[in-house]
Structure formats: structure tokens, C-alpha cells
Amino acid sequence: MSEGFGIESPGKHHSANRQKPARWLVLIDAGGGGQLARLFNESREQIAEFDASTEETSSLIGGLTPQRGAALGTEWDKALGGHSRADRAAAEVYELSV
């Protein structure tokens, strides 16, 4: 039997490289009537994608004004290259506070 009391204290935390925070949220047509919410970091690398009709989407964009047509910019070419020009023109781009 051990002479210790209680539960052993946790070990040190590991400081692993963390993912960069989300900077942009793009709501774009998913083809088929629905919309996708795509999260990008500051260098416009996608870090998440989910259904835009979720509660999380509305909590992320609450109080923010979208930029329409912003997804047509050349800075979005690589990130949104799989979408048509019409989809990109109709997309809503939100800049998230970091």
C-alpha cells in the first residue's frame, strides 16, 4: 500500500505546435441548395469546413457584416479554386477578430 494521499498530480503539459487561429469565415454554395461554412487562417489555408446552417455558424458571425464579392479576389484563387466564379461572387466573406 502506498503512503501517498489522494490522486497523483497531473504531469507537465506538452507545448505542441498549435494550429493558427481562424481569421476568415466564408459561406459559399455547396451545390445542391445548401451552403458550406469554410474557416481559413490568416494565410487562407482551410482549417475547417461544416454545414453553414449550424448554430456555430451564427455564433461566429453574430454582429459581423459580410463582404460580398470579396471571394473573387486573387488572394482567394487557391483556397476557393474548386468553386465556380458565380459561387465565389455570391459568397459571403467574414473577417473574424483574432
PDB file of C-alpha atoms in Angstrom:
ATOM      1  CA  MET A   1       0.000   0.000   0.000  1.00  0.00           C
ATOM      2  CA  SER A   2       1.211   3.498  -0.853  1.00  0.00           C
ATOM      3  CA  GLU A   3       1.868   6.133   1.763  1.00  0.00           C
ATOM      4  CA  GLY A   4       0.641   8.884  -0.609  1.00  0.00           C
ATOM      5  CA  PHE A   5      -2.685  10.621  -0.143  1.00  0.00           C
ATOM      6  CA  GLY A   6      -5.293  11.446  -2.765  1.00  0.00           C
ATOM      7  CA  ILE A   7      -4.842  11.490  -6.502  1.00  0.00           C
ATOM      8  CA  GLU A   8      -1.480  11.929  -8.145  1.00  0.00           C
ATOM      9  CA  SER A   9      -0.942  15.431  -9.560  1.00  0.00           C
ATOM     10  CA  PRO A  10      -1.022  15.659 -13.353  1.00  0.00           C
ATOM     11  CA  GLY A  11       2.188  15.764 -15.344  1.00  0.00           C
ATOM     12  CA  LYS A  12       3.530  18.769 -17.233  1.00  0.00           C
ATOM     13  CA  HIS A  13       1.636  19.964 -20.278  1.00  0.00           C
ATOM     14  CA  HIS A  14       3.219  19.400 -23.650  1.00  0.00           C
ATOM     15  CA  SER A  15       3.701  22.538 -25.685  1.00  0.00           C
ATOM     16  CA  ALA A  16       2.983  21.196 -29.141  1.00  0.00           C
ATOM     17  CA  ASN A  17       2.655  23.407 -32.178  1.00  0.00           C
ATOM     18  CA  ARG A  18      -0.857  24.728 -32.221  1.00  0.00           C
ATOM     19  CA  GLN A  19      -2.981  25.474 -35.229  1.00  0.00           C
ATOM     20  CA  LYS A  20      -3.173  29.122 -36.255  1.00  0.00           C
ATOM     21  CA  PRO A  21      -6.477  30.751 -35.302  1.00  0.00           C
ATOM     22  CA  ALA A  22      -9.295  31.163 -37.804  1.00  0.00           C
ATOM     23  CA  ARG A  23      -9.239  34.575 -39.480  1.00  0.00           C
ATOM     24  CA  TRP A  24     -11.825  34.201 -42.262  1.00  0.00           C
ATOM     25  CA  LEU A  25     -15.212  32.508 -42.486  1.00  0.00           C
ATOM     26  CA  VAL A  26     -16.583  32.008 -45.986  1.00  0.00           C
ATOM     27  CA  LEU A  27     -20.195  30.994 -46.584  1.00  0.00           C
ATOM     28  CA  ILE A  28     -20.392  29.532 -50.075  1.00  0.00           C
ATOM     29  CA  ASP A  29     -22.818  27.409 -52.095  1.00  0.00           C
ATOM     30  CA  ALA A  30     -22.294  23.683 -51.628  1.00  0.00           C
ATOM     31  CA  GLY A  31     -24.047  22.741 -54.845  1.00  0.00           C
ATOM     32  CA  GLY A  32     -27.411  21.184 -54.183  1.00  0.00           C
ATOM     33  CA  GLY A  33     -29.085  24.049 -52.387  1.00  0.00           C
ATOM     34  CA  GLY A  34     -27.078  24.105 -49.170  1.00  0.00           C
ATOM     35  CA  GLN A  35     -24.227  26.295 -48.028  1.00  0.00           C
ATOM     36  CA  LEU A  36     -20.838  25.432 -46.613  1.00  0.00           C
ATOM     37  CA  ALA A  37     -19.062  27.351 -43.906  1.00  0.00           C
ATOM     38  CA  ARG A  38     -15.316  27.220 -44.520  1.00  0.00           C
ATOM     39  CA  LEU A  39     -12.809  28.537 -41.979  1.00  0.00           C
ATOM     40  CA  PHE A  40      -9.409  29.799 -43.105  1.00  0.00           C
ATOM     41  CA  ASN A  41      -6.366  31.021 -41.200  1.00  0.00           C
ATOM     42  CA  GLU A  42      -4.563  34.273 -41.973  1.00  0.00           C
ATOM     43  CA  SER A  43      -2.714  32.746 -44.939  1.00  0.00           C
ATOM     44  CA  ARG A  44      -6.031  31.462 -46.337  1.00  0.00           C
ATOM     45  CA  GLU A  45      -5.325  27.796 -45.646  1.00  0.00           C
ATOM     46  CA  GLN A  46      -8.527  25.929 -44.866  1.00  0.00           C
ATOM     47  CA  ILE A  47      -8.697  24.703 -41.289  1.00  0.00           C
ATOM     48  CA  ALA A  48     -12.342  23.562 -41.076  1.00  0.00           C
ATOM     49  CA  GLU A  49     -15.464  23.019 -43.142  1.00  0.00           C
ATOM     50  CA  PHE A  50     -19.007  22.395 -41.923  1.00  0.00           C
ATOM     51  CA  ASP A  51     -22.680  22.905 -42.761  1.00  0.00           C
ATOM     52  CA  ALA A  52     -23.459  26.627 -42.696  1.00  0.00           C
ATOM     53  CA  SER A  53     -26.888  26.028 -41.152  1.00  0.00           C
ATOM     54  CA  THR A  54     -25.411  25.066 -37.775  1.00  0.00           C
ATOM     55  CA  GLU A  55     -25.719  27.124 -34.615  1.00  0.00           C
ATOM     56  CA  GLU A  56     -21.935  27.517 -34.514  1.00  0.00           C
ATOM     57  CA  THR A  57     -22.037  29.473 -37.756  1.00  0.00           C
ATOM     58  CA  SER A  58     -24.488  32.019 -36.401  1.00  0.00           C
ATOM     59  CA  SER A  59     -22.450  32.431 -33.220  1.00  0.00           C
ATOM     60  CA  LEU A  60     -19.273  33.053 -35.252  1.00  0.00           C
ATOM     61  CA  ILE A  61     -20.807  35.734 -37.474  1.00  0.00           C
ATOM     62  CA  GLY A  62     -23.081  37.429 -34.921  1.00  0.00           C
ATOM     63  CA  GLY A  63     -22.663  41.193 -35.309  1.00  0.00           C
ATOM     64  CA  LEU A  64     -20.303  40.930 -38.298  1.00  0.00           C
ATOM     65  CA  THR A  65     -21.021  42.320 -41.756  1.00  0.00           C
ATOM     66  CA  PRO A  66     -20.092  40.118 -44.719  1.00  0.00           C
ATOM     67  CA  GLN A  67     -18.053  41.306 -47.659  1.00  0.00           C
ATOM     68  CA  ARG A  68     -19.803  40.211 -50.839  1.00  0.00           C
ATOM     69  CA  GLY A  69     -17.692  39.674 -53.927  1.00  0.00           C
ATOM     70  CA  ALA A  70     -14.522  39.536 -51.820  1.00  0.00           C
ATOM     71  CA  ALA A  71     -14.058  35.856 -52.708  1.00  0.00           C
ATOM     72  CA  LEU A  72     -13.402  36.908 -56.320  1.00  0.00           C
ATOM     73  CA  GLY A  73     -10.077  38.464 -55.309  1.00  0.00           C
ATOM     74  CA  THR A  74      -6.887  36.786 -56.473  1.00  0.00           C
ATOM     75  CA  GLU A  75      -5.909  36.104 -52.844  1.00  0.00           C
ATOM     76  CA  TRP A  76      -8.769  33.555 -52.740  1.00  0.00           C
ATOM     77  CA  ASP A  77      -7.895  31.767 -56.015  1.00  0.00           C
ATOM     78  CA  LYS A  78      -6.052  28.854 -54.413  1.00  0.00           C
ATOM     79  CA  ALA A  79      -8.372  28.499 -51.396  1.00  0.00           C
ATOM     80  CA  LEU A  80     -11.622  28.584 -53.394  1.00  0.00           C
ATOM     81  CA  GLY A  81     -10.354  27.228 -56.698  1.00  0.00           C
ATOM     82  CA  GLY A  82     -12.880  24.379 -56.736  1.00  0.00           C
ATOM     83  CA  HIS A  83     -15.847  26.761 -56.790  1.00  0.00           C
ATOM     84  CA  SER A  84     -17.308  28.469 -59.844  1.00  0.00           C
ATOM     85  CA  ARG A  85     -16.948  32.189 -60.417  1.00  0.00           C
ATOM     86  CA  ALA A  86     -20.692  32.605 -59.762  1.00  0.00           C
ATOM     87  CA  ASP A  87     -20.428  30.775 -56.427  1.00  0.00           C
ATOM     88  CA  ARG A  88     -17.457  32.902 -55.427  1.00  0.00           C
ATOM     89  CA  ALA A  89     -19.277  36.106 -56.411  1.00  0.00           C
ATOM     90  CA  ALA A  90     -22.253  35.151 -54.222  1.00  0.00           C
ATOM     91  CA  ALA A  91     -20.108  34.003 -51.290  1.00  0.00           C
ATOM     92  CA  GLU A  92     -20.135  35.901 -48.004  1.00  0.00           C
ATOM     93  CA  VAL A  93     -16.701  36.549 -46.514  1.00  0.00           C
ATOM     94  CA  TYR A  94     -16.483  37.399 -42.824  1.00  0.00           C
ATOM     95  CA  GLU A  95     -13.296  38.658 -41.194  1.00  0.00           C
ATOM     96  CA  LEU A  96     -13.111  37.194 -37.698  1.00  0.00           C
ATOM     97  CA  SER A  97     -11.436  39.001 -34.837  1.00  0.00           C
ATOM     98  CA  VAL A  98      -8.451  37.077 -33.582  1.00  0.00           C
TER      99      VAL A  98
END
